[in-house]
């Protein structure tokens, strides 16, 4: 056989022979990369192929991380103790960081400002007050500005050397009282939820670009929901499915996000947590494209107890460094790290109090398939800190995305078709929950390998309230009456229709032709 093949090659034009040889050599390799016959879901109702992490359809270029600061520590930082907070300087590092110890610093308080048509945009600053080493803060959002004296050419002139913005989290009297009241009145231990969202990150691209994080959370009790399927195109409708159980049509008609004060009556799940006595928080980086602000009016009144949009808006006062057109650095810190610092500080402050926090990151994942690699170590360290501080022992912690990447050549491939529709979803439940709710935990484990949707996640958040011993009755998601909590038994065989997944976004038994995406939002 080999002799026959060689004779055929000898009779061919050399260029044609080379092309045929390359095709024969790489064909089996390419097939192995694209389809090895394995499935994530495999039953009569749904078959989803288990595609490889790396494929011949993916052109992947490693990104070098932008360093937001040349120094390991920040010149300014905050501390809190017993409900009080301080802004402090590391003056001993002034010579190293700025080449002089003659540094003059001042601080300004910042507060949400907005204007008539867009009340959820912008901040206003107070007068900048001089301080030397430290100052006790009277407000929670502060900007620090430092200047050095330049005496060259016989003239003395101050020039800026450092700016930063800090957000402090302390337990207010009102929040402390309502959470204690909830603990006293609930029939069982209330369940806290901490949700970390990395935008536009498919399950496979998480494996591909954030291996350090993946290995850490896999080894520390997180369950991967391998059949988790999005229900809409871009961020807003998927976020609304998660937080309200609405589809895009109902979200626009009922919640009216493009109308001034339209969101005030929207039944967000965090509103239910808040009204029942949980402390709530919401933060999202890259505030120009924030979920409820991009092409929308945002919130006239802050929607959660701790609302960090003013902090993220204040970052626009700092120097911005871009990575793949995304605002990666805001001053001396990355926007992603700022969100994770908020999430950690919030979870730590309320570790023993009932809480619900949603912390959303866009600035290192939104535009390009490879850029999440730049934050892999940081995200891994964040989860490591959650573990070492005991937060994983107290709280349900989620690492989630809304959808896969929506930009670039990959979306027009078979691999991209599936990755767009199958975002990552990892969930950790604390040990005490497993012991107190063994049936629910058994359902949770089994459901991690079934077809699930964003509407199921909405039902799960409702179920958390019900299991927390408060007066809450679960109501079906308006867009999916059959959807169920991850803690309930989900049928082994289930169609996309039964999970509320429209045909256009369904990965069950899909025949890939071409991705369809809209260009009207992020």
PDB file of C-alpha atoms in Angstrom, residues 196-436:
ATOM      1  CA  UNK A 196     -18.768  36.880  40.447  1.00  0.00           C
ATOM      2  CA  UNK A 197     -19.463  37.416  36.746  1.00  0.00           C
ATOM      3  CA  UNK A 198     -16.817  37.580  34.018  1.00  0.00           C
ATOM      4  CA  UNK A 199     -18.513  38.860  30.894  1.00  0.00           C
ATOM      5  CA  UNK A 200     -18.341  37.056  27.529  1.00  0.00           C
ATOM      6  CA  UNK A 201     -16.514  33.969  28.803  1.00  0.00           C
ATOM      7  CA  UNK A 202     -17.587  30.588  27.496  1.00  0.00           C
ATOM      8  CA  UNK A 203     -17.065  27.426  29.478  1.00  0.00           C
ATOM      9  CA  UNK A 204     -14.319  26.315  27.094  1.00  0.00           C
ATOM     10  CA  UNK A 205     -12.623  29.693  26.890  1.00  0.00           C
ATOM     11  CA  UNK A 206     -12.462  29.721  30.669  1.00  0.00           C
ATOM     12  CA  UNK A 207     -10.651  26.374  30.461  1.00  0.00           C
ATOM     13  CA  UNK A 208      -8.468  27.755  27.676  1.00  0.00           C
ATOM     14  CA  UNK A 209      -7.454  31.092  29.171  1.00  0.00           C
ATOM     15  CA  UNK A 210      -7.788  30.779  32.952  1.00  0.00           C
ATOM     16  CA  UNK A 211      -6.306  27.413  33.788  1.00  0.00           C
ATOM     17  CA  UNK A 212      -4.901  28.501  37.165  1.00  0.00           C
ATOM     18  CA  UNK A 213      -8.333  29.651  38.306  1.00  0.00           C
ATOM     19  CA  UNK A 214     -10.035  26.587  36.867  1.00  0.00           C
ATOM     20  CA  UNK A 215      -7.732  24.175  38.675  1.00  0.00           C
ATOM     21  CA  UNK A 216      -8.056  26.028  41.965  1.00  0.00           C
ATOM     22  CA  UNK A 217     -11.840  26.142  42.043  1.00  0.00           C
ATOM     23  CA  UNK A 218     -12.145  22.559  40.800  1.00  0.00           C
ATOM     24  CA  UNK A 219      -9.917  21.439  43.655  1.00  0.00           C
ATOM     25  CA  UNK A 220     -11.881  23.450  46.201  1.00  0.00           C
ATOM     26  CA  UNK A 221     -15.421  22.208  45.910  1.00  0.00           C
ATOM     27  CA  UNK A 222     -16.880  24.153  42.978  1.00  0.00           C
ATOM     28  CA  UNK A 223     -19.267  22.292  40.685  1.00  0.00           C
ATOM     29  CA  UNK A 224     -19.210  23.036  36.968  1.00  0.00           C
ATOM     30  CA  UNK A 225     -22.608  23.166  35.263  1.00  0.00           C
ATOM     31  CA  UNK A 226     -21.475  21.745  31.947  1.00  0.00           C
ATOM     32  CA  UNK A 227     -24.848  21.992  30.181  1.00  0.00           C
ATOM     33  CA  UNK A 228     -25.574  25.606  31.162  1.00  0.00           C
ATOM     34  CA  UNK A 229     -27.059  27.361  28.098  1.00  0.00           C
ATOM     35  CA  UNK A 230     -27.724  31.078  27.683  1.00  0.00           C
ATOM     36  CA  UNK A 231     -31.229  32.241  26.744  1.00  0.00           C
ATOM     37  CA  UNK A 232     -30.603  35.449  24.780  1.00  0.00           C
ATOM     38  CA  UNK A 233     -28.048  37.268  22.666  1.00  0.00           C
ATOM     39  CA  UNK A 234     -26.140  39.852  24.654  1.00  0.00           C
ATOM     40  CA  UNK A 235     -25.640  40.893  28.264  1.00  0.00           C
ATOM     41  CA  UNK A 236     -28.811  42.796  29.127  1.00  0.00           C
ATOM     42  CA  UNK A 237     -31.418  40.118  28.298  1.00  0.00           C
ATOM     43  CA  UNK A 238     -29.326  37.371  29.897  1.00  0.00           C
ATOM     44  CA  UNK A 239     -28.824  39.490  33.018  1.00  0.00           C
ATOM     45  CA  UNK A 240     -32.556  40.175  33.172  1.00  0.00           C
ATOM     46  CA  UNK A 241     -33.312  36.467  32.819  1.00  0.00           C
ATOM     47  CA  UNK A 242     -30.966  35.824  35.749  1.00  0.00           C
ATOM     48  CA  UNK A 243     -32.279  38.622  37.962  1.00  0.00           C
ATOM     49  CA  UNK A 244     -35.990  38.797  37.063  1.00  0.00           C
ATOM     50  CA  UNK A 245     -36.963  35.664  35.114  1.00  0.00           C
ATOM     51  CA  UNK A 246     -38.096  37.889  32.223  1.00  0.00           C
ATOM     52  CA  UNK A 247     -37.291  37.501  28.546  1.00  0.00           C
ATOM     53  CA  UNK A 248     -36.128  40.556  26.616  1.00  0.00           C
ATOM     54  CA  UNK A 249     -39.619  41.558  25.487  1.00  0.00           C
ATOM     55  CA  UNK A 250     -41.011  41.529  29.021  1.00  0.00           C
ATOM     56  CA  UNK A 251     -37.891  43.244  30.352  1.00  0.00           C
ATOM     57  CA  UNK A 252     -38.373  46.155  27.979  1.00  0.00           C
ATOM     58  CA  UNK A 253     -42.134  46.403  28.492  1.00  0.00           C
ATOM     59  CA  UNK A 254     -42.298  45.887  32.265  1.00  0.00           C
ATOM     60  CA  UNK A 255     -38.985  47.308  33.483  1.00  0.00           C
ATOM     61  CA  UNK A 256     -38.710  50.096  30.876  1.00  0.00           C
ATOM     62  CA  UNK A 257     -34.909  50.533  31.112  1.00  0.00           C
ATOM     63  CA  UNK A 258     -34.888  53.269  28.466  1.00  0.00           C
ATOM     64  CA  UNK A 259     -37.277  55.444  30.452  1.00  0.00           C
ATOM     65  CA  UNK A 260     -36.277  57.747  33.272  1.00  0.00           C
ATOM     66  CA  UNK A 261     -36.924  55.923  36.542  1.00  0.00           C
ATOM     67  CA  UNK A 262     -38.278  52.966  34.573  1.00  0.00           C
ATOM     68  CA  UNK A 263     -36.317  50.382  36.559  1.00  0.00           C
ATOM     69  CA  UNK A 264     -37.715  51.441  39.924  1.00  0.00           C
ATOM     70  CA  UNK A 265     -40.599  48.955  39.811  1.00  0.00           C
ATOM     71  CA  UNK A 266     -38.633  46.137  38.196  1.00  0.00           C
ATOM     72  CA  UNK A 267     -38.776  42.989  40.388  1.00  0.00           C
ATOM     73  CA  UNK A 268     -35.039  42.308  40.607  1.00  0.00           C
ATOM     74  CA  UNK A 269     -34.120  39.347  42.778  1.00  0.00           C
ATOM     75  CA  UNK A 270     -31.785  41.578  44.795  1.00  0.00           C
ATOM     76  CA  UNK A 271     -34.853  43.672  45.681  1.00  0.00           C
ATOM     77  CA  UNK A 272     -36.459  40.593  47.216  1.00  0.00           C
ATOM     78  CA  UNK A 273     -33.274  39.795  49.139  1.00  0.00           C
ATOM     79  CA  UNK A 274     -33.076  43.397  50.341  1.00  0.00           C
ATOM     80  CA  UNK A 275     -36.702  43.621  51.453  1.00  0.00           C
ATOM     81  CA  UNK A 276     -36.379  40.368  53.401  1.00  0.00           C
ATOM     82  CA  UNK A 277     -33.435  41.689  55.419  1.00  0.00           C
ATOM     83  CA  UNK A 278     -30.337  40.661  53.458  1.00  0.00           C
ATOM     84  CA  UNK A 279     -27.656  43.259  52.793  1.00  0.00           C
ATOM     85  CA  UNK A 280     -27.238  43.673  49.036  1.00  0.00           C
ATOM     86  CA  UNK A 281     -24.530  44.967  46.712  1.00  0.00           C
ATOM     87  CA  UNK A 282     -23.999  45.479  42.992  1.00  0.00           C
ATOM     88  CA  UNK A 283     -20.831  46.567  41.170  1.00  0.00           C
ATOM     89  CA  UNK A 284     -19.792  46.485  37.509  1.00  0.00           C
ATOM     90  CA  UNK A 285     -16.610  47.745  35.894  1.00  0.00           C
ATOM     91  CA  UNK A 286     -16.225  49.646  32.613  1.00  0.00           C
ATOM     92  CA  UNK A 287     -19.165  51.775  33.663  1.00  0.00           C
ATOM     93  CA  UNK A 288     -19.684  53.238  30.176  1.00  0.00           C
ATOM     94  CA  UNK A 289     -21.063  49.876  29.023  1.00  0.00           C
ATOM     95  CA  UNK A 290     -22.639  48.835  32.330  1.00  0.00           C
ATOM     96  CA  UNK A 291     -25.605  46.509  31.880  1.00  0.00           C
ATOM     97  CA  UNK A 292     -28.278  48.975  32.958  1.00  0.00           C
ATOM     98  CA  UNK A 293     -26.631  52.103  31.560  1.00  0.00           C
ATOM     99  CA  UNK A 294     -25.478  51.298  28.034  1.00  0.00           C
ATOM    100  CA  UNK A 295     -28.218  52.765  25.787  1.00  0.00           C
ATOM    101  CA  UNK A 296     -30.375  52.875  28.927  1.00  0.00           C
ATOM    102  CA  UNK A 297     -31.198  55.306  31.740  1.00  0.00           C
ATOM    103  CA  UNK A 298     -29.831  53.362  34.687  1.00  0.00           C
ATOM    104  CA  UNK A 299     -31.136  53.646  38.241  1.00  0.00           C
ATOM    105  CA  UNK A 300     -32.542  56.912  39.557  1.00  0.00           C
ATOM    106  CA  UNK A 301     -32.296  55.592  43.108  1.00  0.00           C
ATOM    107  CA  UNK A 302     -29.566  53.161  44.095  1.00  0.00           C
ATOM    108  CA  UNK A 303     -30.977  49.635  43.691  1.00  0.00           C
ATOM    109  CA  UNK A 304     -28.964  47.881  46.412  1.00  0.00           C
ATOM    110  CA  UNK A 305     -27.746  48.740  49.903  1.00  0.00           C
ATOM    111  CA  UNK A 306     -24.217  49.109  48.555  1.00  0.00           C
ATOM    112  CA  UNK A 307     -24.159  50.432  45.004  1.00  0.00           C
ATOM    113  CA  UNK A 308     -20.739  50.969  43.468  1.00  0.00           C
ATOM    114  CA  UNK A 309     -21.577  52.680  40.177  1.00  0.00           C
ATOM    115  CA  UNK A 310     -20.339  56.058  41.544  1.00  0.00           C
ATOM    116  CA  UNK A 311     -17.002  54.434  42.402  1.00  0.00           C
ATOM    117  CA  UNK A 312     -16.642  53.024  38.901  1.00  0.00           C
ATOM    118  CA  UNK A 313     -17.666  56.375  37.383  1.00  0.00           C
ATOM    119  CA  UNK A 314     -15.033  58.081  39.543  1.00  0.00           C
ATOM    120  CA  UNK A 315     -12.351  55.946  37.910  1.00  0.00           C
ATOM    121  CA  UNK A 316     -12.799  58.027  34.774  1.00  0.00           C
ATOM    122  CA  UNK A 317     -11.083  60.837  36.701  1.00  0.00           C
ATOM    123  CA  UNK A 318      -7.899  58.747  36.633  1.00  0.00           C
ATOM    124  CA  UNK A 319      -5.508  57.923  33.821  1.00  0.00           C
ATOM    125  CA  UNK A 320      -6.793  55.005  31.746  1.00  0.00           C
ATOM    126  CA  UNK A 321      -4.667  52.408  29.980  1.00  0.00           C
ATOM    127  CA  UNK A 322      -6.407  50.324  27.339  1.00  0.00           C
ATOM    128  CA  UNK A 323      -5.952  46.681  26.424  1.00  0.00           C
ATOM    129  CA  UNK A 324      -7.573  45.584  23.168  1.00  0.00           C
ATOM    130  CA  UNK A 325      -9.745  48.743  23.322  1.00  0.00           C
ATOM    131  CA  UNK A 326     -10.919  47.818  26.845  1.00  0.00           C
ATOM    132  CA  UNK A 327     -10.172  50.177  29.781  1.00  0.00           C
ATOM    133  CA  UNK A 328      -7.975  47.732  31.667  1.00  0.00           C
ATOM    134  CA  UNK A 329      -6.166  50.103  34.044  1.00  0.00           C
ATOM    135  CA  UNK A 330      -7.816  52.860  36.035  1.00  0.00           C
ATOM    136  CA  UNK A 331      -4.937  54.713  37.619  1.00  0.00           C
ATOM    137  CA  UNK A 332      -2.558  52.366  39.456  1.00  0.00           C
ATOM    138  CA  UNK A 333      -5.024  49.445  39.633  1.00  0.00           C
ATOM    139  CA  UNK A 334      -6.846  47.333  37.079  1.00  0.00           C
ATOM    140  CA  UNK A 335     -10.605  47.685  36.914  1.00  0.00           C
ATOM    141  CA  UNK A 336     -10.975  43.939  37.351  1.00  0.00           C
ATOM    142  CA  UNK A 337      -8.959  43.938  40.561  1.00  0.00           C
ATOM    143  CA  UNK A 338     -11.008  46.843  41.856  1.00  0.00           C
ATOM    144  CA  UNK A 339     -14.194  44.799  41.379  1.00  0.00           C
ATOM    145  CA  UNK A 340     -12.676  41.767  43.083  1.00  0.00           C
ATOM    146  CA  UNK A 341     -11.433  43.929  45.959  1.00  0.00           C
ATOM    147  CA  UNK A 342     -14.968  45.253  46.405  1.00  0.00           C
ATOM    148  CA  UNK A 343     -16.361  41.722  46.315  1.00  0.00           C
ATOM    149  CA  UNK A 344     -13.863  40.497  48.889  1.00  0.00           C
ATOM    150  CA  UNK A 345     -14.342  43.493  51.198  1.00  0.00           C
ATOM    151  CA  UNK A 346     -18.122  43.121  50.991  1.00  0.00           C
ATOM    152  CA  UNK A 347     -18.060  39.372  51.624  1.00  0.00           C
ATOM    153  CA  UNK A 348     -15.582  39.769  54.475  1.00  0.00           C
ATOM    154  CA  UNK A 349     -17.508  42.605  56.131  1.00  0.00           C
ATOM    155  CA  UNK A 350     -20.736  40.586  56.045  1.00  0.00           C
ATOM    156  CA  UNK A 351     -19.287  37.088  56.412  1.00  0.00           C
ATOM    157  CA  UNK A 352     -21.532  36.298  59.364  1.00  0.00           C
ATOM    158  CA  UNK A 353     -24.542  38.312  58.184  1.00  0.00           C
ATOM    159  CA  UNK A 354     -27.018  37.396  55.408  1.00  0.00           C
ATOM    160  CA  UNK A 355     -25.953  39.005  52.144  1.00  0.00           C
ATOM    161  CA  UNK A 356     -26.409  38.998  48.377  1.00  0.00           C
ATOM    162  CA  UNK A 357     -23.699  40.513  46.186  1.00  0.00           C
ATOM    163  CA  UNK A 358     -23.334  40.713  42.406  1.00  0.00           C
ATOM    164  CA  UNK A 359     -19.920  41.780  41.086  1.00  0.00           C
ATOM    165  CA  UNK A 360     -19.536  41.987  37.312  1.00  0.00           C
ATOM    166  CA  UNK A 361     -16.324  42.332  35.268  1.00  0.00           C
ATOM    167  CA  UNK A 362     -16.109  43.369  31.601  1.00  0.00           C
ATOM    168  CA  UNK A 363     -12.742  45.064  31.302  1.00  0.00           C
ATOM    169  CA  UNK A 364     -10.509  42.070  30.563  1.00  0.00           C
ATOM    170  CA  UNK A 365     -12.845  39.632  28.809  1.00  0.00           C
ATOM    171  CA  UNK A 366     -15.407  41.478  26.731  1.00  0.00           C
ATOM    172  CA  UNK A 367     -13.722  42.035  23.383  1.00  0.00           C
ATOM    173  CA  UNK A 368     -11.210  39.324  22.631  1.00  0.00           C
ATOM    174  CA  UNK A 369     -10.915  35.604  23.233  1.00  0.00           C
ATOM    175  CA  UNK A 370      -7.375  35.685  24.674  1.00  0.00           C
ATOM    176  CA  UNK A 371      -7.432  38.647  27.070  1.00  0.00           C
ATOM    177  CA  UNK A 372      -8.767  36.707  30.096  1.00  0.00           C
ATOM    178  CA  UNK A 373      -5.285  35.169  30.338  1.00  0.00           C
ATOM    179  CA  UNK A 374      -4.042  38.516  31.643  1.00  0.00           C
ATOM    180  CA  UNK A 375      -6.125  38.175  34.822  1.00  0.00           C
ATOM    181  CA  UNK A 376      -5.910  34.436  35.466  1.00  0.00           C
ATOM    182  CA  UNK A 377      -3.507  34.693  38.392  1.00  0.00           C
ATOM    183  CA  UNK A 378      -5.435  37.607  39.921  1.00  0.00           C
ATOM    184  CA  UNK A 379      -8.761  35.761  39.787  1.00  0.00           C
ATOM    185  CA  UNK A 380      -7.164  32.627  41.215  1.00  0.00           C
ATOM    186  CA  UNK A 381      -5.711  34.668  44.090  1.00  0.00           C
ATOM    187  CA  UNK A 382      -9.131  36.218  44.706  1.00  0.00           C
ATOM    188  CA  UNK A 383     -10.710  32.791  45.166  1.00  0.00           C
ATOM    189  CA  UNK A 384      -7.756  31.687  47.250  1.00  0.00           C
ATOM    190  CA  UNK A 385      -8.433  34.657  49.541  1.00  0.00           C
ATOM    191  CA  UNK A 386     -12.104  33.690  49.760  1.00  0.00           C
ATOM    192  CA  UNK A 387     -11.007  30.268  50.928  1.00  0.00           C
ATOM    193  CA  UNK A 388      -8.350  31.388  53.413  1.00  0.00           C
ATOM    194  CA  UNK A 389     -10.708  33.932  54.994  1.00  0.00           C
ATOM    195  CA  UNK A 390     -13.437  31.328  55.500  1.00  0.00           C
ATOM    196  CA  UNK A 391     -15.935  32.925  53.116  1.00  0.00           C
ATOM    197  CA  UNK A 392     -16.313  29.693  51.117  1.00  0.00           C
ATOM    198  CA  UNK A 393     -17.319  28.003  54.385  1.00  0.00           C
ATOM    199  CA  UNK A 394     -20.201  30.424  54.923  1.00  0.00           C
ATOM    200  CA  UNK A 395     -21.474  31.536  51.530  1.00  0.00           C
ATOM    201  CA  UNK A 396     -22.720  30.163  48.220  1.00  0.00           C
ATOM    202  CA  UNK A 397     -20.112  31.488  45.789  1.00  0.00           C
ATOM    203  CA  UNK A 398     -20.721  31.635  42.038  1.00  0.00           C
ATOM    204  CA  UNK A 399     -18.335  32.168  39.120  1.00  0.00           C
ATOM    205  CA  UNK A 400     -20.513  32.821  36.096  1.00  0.00           C
ATOM    206  CA  UNK A 401     -20.684  34.373  32.658  1.00  0.00           C
ATOM    207  CA  UNK A 402     -23.590  35.687  30.635  1.00  0.00           C
ATOM    208  CA  UNK A 403     -22.546  34.269  27.248  1.00  0.00           C
ATOM    209  CA  UNK A 404     -19.447  33.430  25.235  1.00  0.00           C
ATOM    210  CA  UNK A 405     -17.385  35.782  23.104  1.00  0.00           C
ATOM    211  CA  UNK A 406     -19.494  37.727  20.590  1.00  0.00           C
ATOM    212  CA  UNK A 407     -16.711  39.288  18.524  1.00  0.00           C
ATOM    213  CA  UNK A 408     -13.986  38.004  16.214  1.00  0.00           C
ATOM    214  CA  UNK A 409     -13.604  35.359  13.538  1.00  0.00           C
ATOM    215  CA  UNK A 410     -14.315  32.464  15.872  1.00  0.00           C
ATOM    216  CA  UNK A 411     -18.028  33.227  16.116  1.00  0.00           C
ATOM    217  CA  UNK A 412     -18.431  32.121  12.489  1.00  0.00           C
ATOM    218  CA  UNK A 413     -17.072  28.637  13.194  1.00  0.00           C
ATOM    219  CA  UNK A 414     -18.730  25.517  14.568  1.00  0.00           C
ATOM    220  CA  UNK A 415     -16.671  25.856  17.750  1.00  0.00           C
ATOM    221  CA  UNK A 416     -17.741  29.477  18.099  1.00  0.00           C
ATOM    222  CA  UNK A 417     -21.386  28.526  17.592  1.00  0.00           C
ATOM    223  CA  UNK A 418     -21.318  26.381  20.726  1.00  0.00           C
ATOM    224  CA  UNK A 419     -19.044  28.600  22.793  1.00  0.00           C
ATOM    225  CA  UNK A 420     -21.248  31.651  22.248  1.00  0.00           C
ATOM    226  CA  UNK A 421     -24.186  29.727  23.709  1.00  0.00           C
ATOM    227  CA  UNK A 422     -22.505  27.850  26.568  1.00  0.00           C
ATOM    228  CA  UNK A 423     -21.096  30.264  29.175  1.00  0.00           C
ATOM    229  CA  UNK A 424     -19.161  29.068  32.195  1.00  0.00           C
ATOM    230  CA  UNK A 425     -21.032  28.412  35.423  1.00  0.00           C
ATOM    231  CA  UNK A 426     -19.290  27.214  38.605  1.00  0.00           C
ATOM    232  CA  UNK A 427     -20.965  27.116  42.010  1.00  0.00           C
ATOM    233  CA  UNK A 428     -19.633  26.331  45.486  1.00  0.00           C
ATOM    234  CA  UNK A 429     -21.974  25.564  48.371  1.00  0.00           C
ATOM    235  CA  UNK A 430     -20.683  25.607  51.961  1.00  0.00           C
ATOM    236  CA  UNK A 431     -20.351  22.464  54.033  1.00  0.00           C
ATOM    237  CA  UNK A 432     -23.087  23.425  56.470  1.00  0.00           C
ATOM    238  CA  UNK A 433     -25.555  23.721  53.568  1.00  0.00           C
ATOM    239  CA  UNK A 434     -24.715  20.196  52.382  1.00  0.00           C
ATOM    240  CA  UNK A 435     -25.403  18.819  55.853  1.00  0.00           C
ATOM    241  CA  UNK A 436     -28.573  20.813  56.455  1.00  0.00           C
TER     242      UNK A 436
END
